[in-house]
Amino acid sequence: MTQTAPDKTFYRMLLLLILLLPALLLGNLFIGAVRIPAADVFDIILGRDGVPEVWRNIVLSYRVPQAVTAAVSGAALAVAGLLMQTLFRNALADPSILGISSGASLSVAIVMLCFGGSVGQILSISVSRSMFVILAAFIGSMAVMAVVIWFSSRVRNNVMLLIIGIMIGYLSSSVIYVLNFYASSDNIRHFVFWSMGNYTSVVAERLPFFCITIALGLLGATLLIKPLNALLLGENYAVNLGVRLKRVRIAILAVTGLLTATVTAFCGPIAFIGLAVPHIARLLSRCSNHRQLMPLVILTGAVISLGCNLCTLIPSNGSILPINTITPIVGAPVVLYIILHRQHI
Amino acid sequence: MNESPHTVSHRHIWPGFLTLLAGLWLSLLCTGCRMPQNGTGAGSPYDRDSIRSEIQYASGFTMVRHEGYTCLTVRDPWDTLHTLARYYLYRDKNLLPGHLPAGIPVQIPVTRTACLFGTDVCMLQTLDVAGTIVAVAEPEFISDSLIQEGIRLKQIASLGQAADMNLEPLLMSHPDILIVSPFEGSDYGAAEQTGIPLVQCVNYMENTPLGRAEWIKFLAAFYDLSDKADTLFRGIAKRYQQISEAAAAATSRPTVFSEMKYGQTWSVPGGSSYMGRFFRDAGLDYLWREDRSTGSLMLSFETVYNKAGEGDFWVIKYHMDGDELTYSQLARDYLPYTYFKAYRERHIIVCNTARRPYYERGLLQPDIVLADLVKLVHPELLPGYEPVYFQMMEE
């Protein structure tokens, strides 16, 4: 694909997504496992009285943070995926390709499977179990990212980086298997549920921190638009255009790391959104210029993530499906389409 | 209207056929009843009048005593039309009939046992036959000091992980039986090829506390200790009934719900499940009692909160090695937990399964588990009783 000026398709898509986003956000507030009449949800949102306290708590303390988390996580993972696909010039690259989510999983596995999520007592600091898991995931992903960045300054080739990332992934899954093997069934269950993804763990008071961190990551990604566009032409062209390759590479890795680590720490490893959304955005807008692609990817990521979150309610009997059972249903057909049509970045 | 000769003959044949069937059945019954009387001698556990041992609560196995042997049949809990395993327990091989349906012959009493889980060790301890244990799996989850000592002195072999046991120490320890607790569709692979009889103990699939505990009769049969198990179980059942009757007479019937959310899912025990039954017998009104399922319901937080937000008691089992779960920790873990009335009124009952042998020993002590719940919910009914497994959550 070539870089073109924004055309009608782009604006049409942008408008559609801008309309869809609030619609789906509201959809996530109105539709849930518990049936709350729409009029009551309106009253709750508008702060009127006369609605049962239980419903008020469900909407304000459960559905609102969940919907915001879903939207923000979707946007973050999608942008991380876009950065990876452009950096590696590989259609199948995604945020997990560098082993960042594997690092988070390994770290969480150590905390959950070895200590039952209660390292706080051992280190005699007062941190809740859920906060520990978040910290562990964050430290794990950041550690892997540091390793990848260190390697990136030593190896010239991006393919080497890719292989290093995949190897880190293999290593951590092997350690996770060993830990699983010796863990108690309760702790295994805890870990399995964590790895199924979860948009409900960001409670209202953690939401500002979560959103600000992601916003910083997205801002960082926006600042990288110019070099990203240059990278589309190939590394040599990019260098000729004045891109300082090593620096840009580290910046891209750092931004991707921050976005992926934050989302994985709070929500667990969310599958497929990072891989599929950039392609969906490209297919829909038919453009590859990051100046247009970036806002589209952010919006599409949020919209698809919110849509997937609504789909978790499919059983409609009060139970919900884990988010990671839904995202591949959206993501896998896209990947198949790409393979069949040999679409390039 | 004329009836065809064919129809007439049918009408005459049916009563005759039914009489014949009834006759056959009666004669079989009489033979069965007479068999023990021709038994091997006075005092033998096989010379009873009844052929089928009374299993009151467990539905997963049957025990039928014949002259010279006992037939133990384990029903397949996942496909109740099928049999999971059948054992012929004998003391003298000569008394075992030659043409029996497919099954595993085991000479009793068993003197060398290999087992996989702490619950098995506890059952054998209760029967005073823990001394027959020659191999265990996952020793890190077995709290018994004698077993730990045996492993340290290399008198008891460690089989590694239950799901993938090490066959060499198993074979070297020459057990008479290997007690296993299979999952649906699981097999014990090479262990099945070793020739060591696998005793399939699926007690965990029973849906009632007394049903699970009654499996002690199943294991006891392998050690020729059926009488002892009967007495033990009768005691457990009697105490359980007494406590449950006392709880039923309580003036209040508080509502209860249980567990916590993991990830997006809150796994709630079904209305007809093991825990559901405990709640009912403890004089509690389980909020999911209408539900018919015996397993767990995977619900979302809002579904549970909508139903149980005003629930009186909240029972949580958790596994934490380092510390105990407290109210403040629960709030830090997930703030919406604090919206529950049971949280506000400090009515959370907890059991840390890492610190208390709930899964190991609790299975065999349903009377104590029930007494714990009753004591914490209706303290006036059991004055002076100290709970063993459960306690009120601390600040």
PDB file of N, CA and C in Angstrom, chain B residues 208-210 240-241 243-248 253 274-284 370 373-374 378:
ATOM      1  N   THR B 208     -23.094 -34.992  48.591  1.00  0.00           N
ATOM      2  CA  THR B 208     -23.489 -34.711  49.965  1.00  0.00           C
ATOM      3  C   THR B 208     -22.297 -34.978  50.880  1.00  0.00           C
ATOM      4  N   PRO B 209     -22.206 -34.227  51.965  1.00  0.00           N
ATOM      5  CA  PRO B 209     -21.082 -34.431  52.886  1.00  0.00           C
ATOM      6  C   PRO B 209     -21.023 -35.860  53.420  1.00  0.00           C
ATOM      7  N   LEU B 210     -22.176 -36.413  53.805  1.00  0.00           N
ATOM      8  CA  LEU B 210     -22.157 -37.774  54.343  1.00  0.00           C
ATOM      9  C   LEU B 210     -21.851 -38.785  53.241  1.00  0.00           C
ATOM     10  N   TYR B 240     -23.640 -35.884  62.767  1.00  0.00           N
ATOM     11  CA  TYR B 240     -24.047 -34.950  61.711  1.00  0.00           C
ATOM     12  C   TYR B 240     -25.554 -34.696  61.791  1.00  0.00           C
ATOM     13  N   GLN B 241     -26.304 -35.804  61.932  1.00  0.00           N
ATOM     14  CA  GLN B 241     -27.770 -35.668  61.983  1.00  0.00           C
ATOM     15  C   GLN B 241     -28.190 -34.854  63.189  1.00  0.00           C
ATOM     16  N   ILE B 243     -26.519 -32.553  64.822  1.00  0.00           N
ATOM     17  CA  ILE B 243     -26.217 -31.126  64.657  1.00  0.00           C
ATOM     18  C   ILE B 243     -27.185 -30.506  63.661  1.00  0.00           C
ATOM     19  N   SER B 244     -27.451 -31.245  62.592  1.00  0.00           N
ATOM     20  CA  SER B 244     -28.326 -30.686  61.561  1.00  0.00           C
ATOM     21  C   SER B 244     -29.759 -30.544  62.076  1.00  0.00           C
ATOM     22  N   GLU B 245     -30.188 -31.480  62.936  1.00  0.00           N
ATOM     23  CA  GLU B 245     -31.536 -31.343  63.516  1.00  0.00           C
ATOM     24  C   GLU B 245     -31.599 -30.136  64.441  1.00  0.00           C
ATOM     25  N   ALA B 246     -30.522 -29.969  65.217  1.00  0.00           N
ATOM     26  CA  ALA B 246     -30.491 -28.816  66.127  1.00  0.00           C
ATOM     27  C   ALA B 246     -30.535 -27.521  65.317  1.00  0.00           C
ATOM     28  N   ALA B 247     -29.774 -27.503  64.188  1.00  0.00           N
ATOM     29  CA  ALA B 247     -29.722 -26.297  63.362  1.00  0.00           C
ATOM     30  C   ALA B 247     -31.078 -26.031  62.722  1.00  0.00           C
ATOM     31  N   ALA B 248     -31.777 -27.126  62.356  1.00  0.00           N
ATOM     32  CA  ALA B 248     -33.087 -26.965  61.714  1.00  0.00           C
ATOM     33  C   ALA B 248     -34.081 -26.334  62.675  1.00  0.00           C
ATOM     34  N   ARG B 253     -33.093 -18.278  60.181  1.00  0.00           N
ATOM     35  CA  ARG B 253     -32.507 -18.997  59.054  1.00  0.00           C
ATOM     36  C   ARG B 253     -31.817 -17.969  58.150  1.00  0.00           C
ATOM     37  N   TYR B 274     -22.268 -30.108  47.047  1.00  0.00           N
ATOM     38  CA  TYR B 274     -21.728 -30.475  48.359  1.00  0.00           C
ATOM     39  C   TYR B 274     -21.844 -29.309  49.343  1.00  0.00           C
ATOM     40  N   MET B 275     -21.366 -28.117  48.940  1.00  0.00           N
ATOM     41  CA  MET B 275     -21.419 -26.964  49.841  1.00  0.00           C
ATOM     42  C   MET B 275     -22.862 -26.534  50.071  1.00  0.00           C
ATOM     43  N   GLY B 276     -23.663 -26.612  48.997  1.00  0.00           N
ATOM     44  CA  GLY B 276     -25.074 -26.248  49.111  1.00  0.00           C
ATOM     45  C   GLY B 276     -25.750 -27.067  50.209  1.00  0.00           C
ATOM     46  N   ARG B 277     -25.389 -28.350  50.256  1.00  0.00           N
ATOM     47  CA  ARG B 277     -25.974 -29.238  51.255  1.00  0.00           C
ATOM     48  C   ARG B 277     -25.513 -28.877  52.665  1.00  0.00           C
ATOM     49  N   PHE B 278     -24.227 -28.540  52.786  1.00  0.00           N
ATOM     50  CA  PHE B 278     -23.699 -28.119  54.089  1.00  0.00           C
ATOM     51  C   PHE B 278     -24.476 -26.916  54.608  1.00  0.00           C
ATOM     52  N   PHE B 279     -24.696 -25.937  53.701  1.00  0.00           N
ATOM     53  CA  PHE B 279     -25.396 -24.719  54.120  1.00  0.00           C
ATOM     54  C   PHE B 279     -26.807 -25.061  54.599  1.00  0.00           C
ATOM     55  N   ARG B 280     -27.474 -25.921  53.846  1.00  0.00           N
ATOM     56  CA  ARG B 280     -28.841 -26.271  54.209  1.00  0.00           C
ATOM     57  C   ARG B 280     -28.862 -26.941  55.577  1.00  0.00           C
ATOM     58  N   ASP B 281     -27.932 -27.903  55.752  1.00  0.00           N
ATOM     59  CA  ASP B 281     -27.931 -28.656  57.008  1.00  0.00           C
ATOM     60  C   ASP B 281     -27.464 -27.817  58.193  1.00  0.00           C
ATOM     61  N   ALA B 282     -26.765 -26.697  57.896  1.00  0.00           N
ATOM     62  CA  ALA B 282     -26.298 -25.844  58.991  1.00  0.00           C
ATOM     63  C   ALA B 282     -27.349 -24.809  59.370  1.00  0.00           C
ATOM     64  N   GLY B 283     -28.567 -24.983  58.868  1.00  0.00           N
ATOM     65  CA  GLY B 283     -29.632 -24.044  59.220  1.00  0.00           C
ATOM     66  C   GLY B 283     -29.491 -22.722  58.518  1.00  0.00           C
ATOM     67  N   LEU B 284     -28.909 -22.745  57.331  1.00  0.00           N
ATOM     68  CA  LEU B 284     -28.741 -21.523  56.547  1.00  0.00           C
ATOM     69  C   LEU B 284     -29.645 -21.586  55.317  1.00  0.00           C
ATOM     70  N   LEU B 370     -19.716 -29.225  59.714  1.00  0.00           N
ATOM     71  CA  LEU B 370     -21.072 -28.733  59.943  1.00  0.00           C
ATOM     72  C   LEU B 370     -21.163 -28.016  61.286  1.00  0.00           C
ATOM     73  N   LEU B 373     -19.801 -24.521  61.050  1.00  0.00           N
ATOM     74  CA  LEU B 373     -20.722 -23.559  60.434  1.00  0.00           C
ATOM     75  C   LEU B 373     -21.846 -23.196  61.391  1.00  0.00           C
ATOM     76  N   VAL B 374     -22.405 -24.229  62.057  1.00  0.00           N
ATOM     77  CA  VAL B 374     -23.522 -23.983  62.978  1.00  0.00           C
ATOM     78  C   VAL B 374     -23.060 -23.082  64.121  1.00  0.00           C
ATOM     79  N   HIS B 378     -25.105 -19.918  64.374  1.00  0.00           N
ATOM     80  CA  HIS B 378     -26.044 -20.000  65.512  1.00  0.00           C
ATOM     81  C   HIS B 378     -25.227 -20.353  66.763  1.00  0.00           C
TER      82      HIS B 378
END
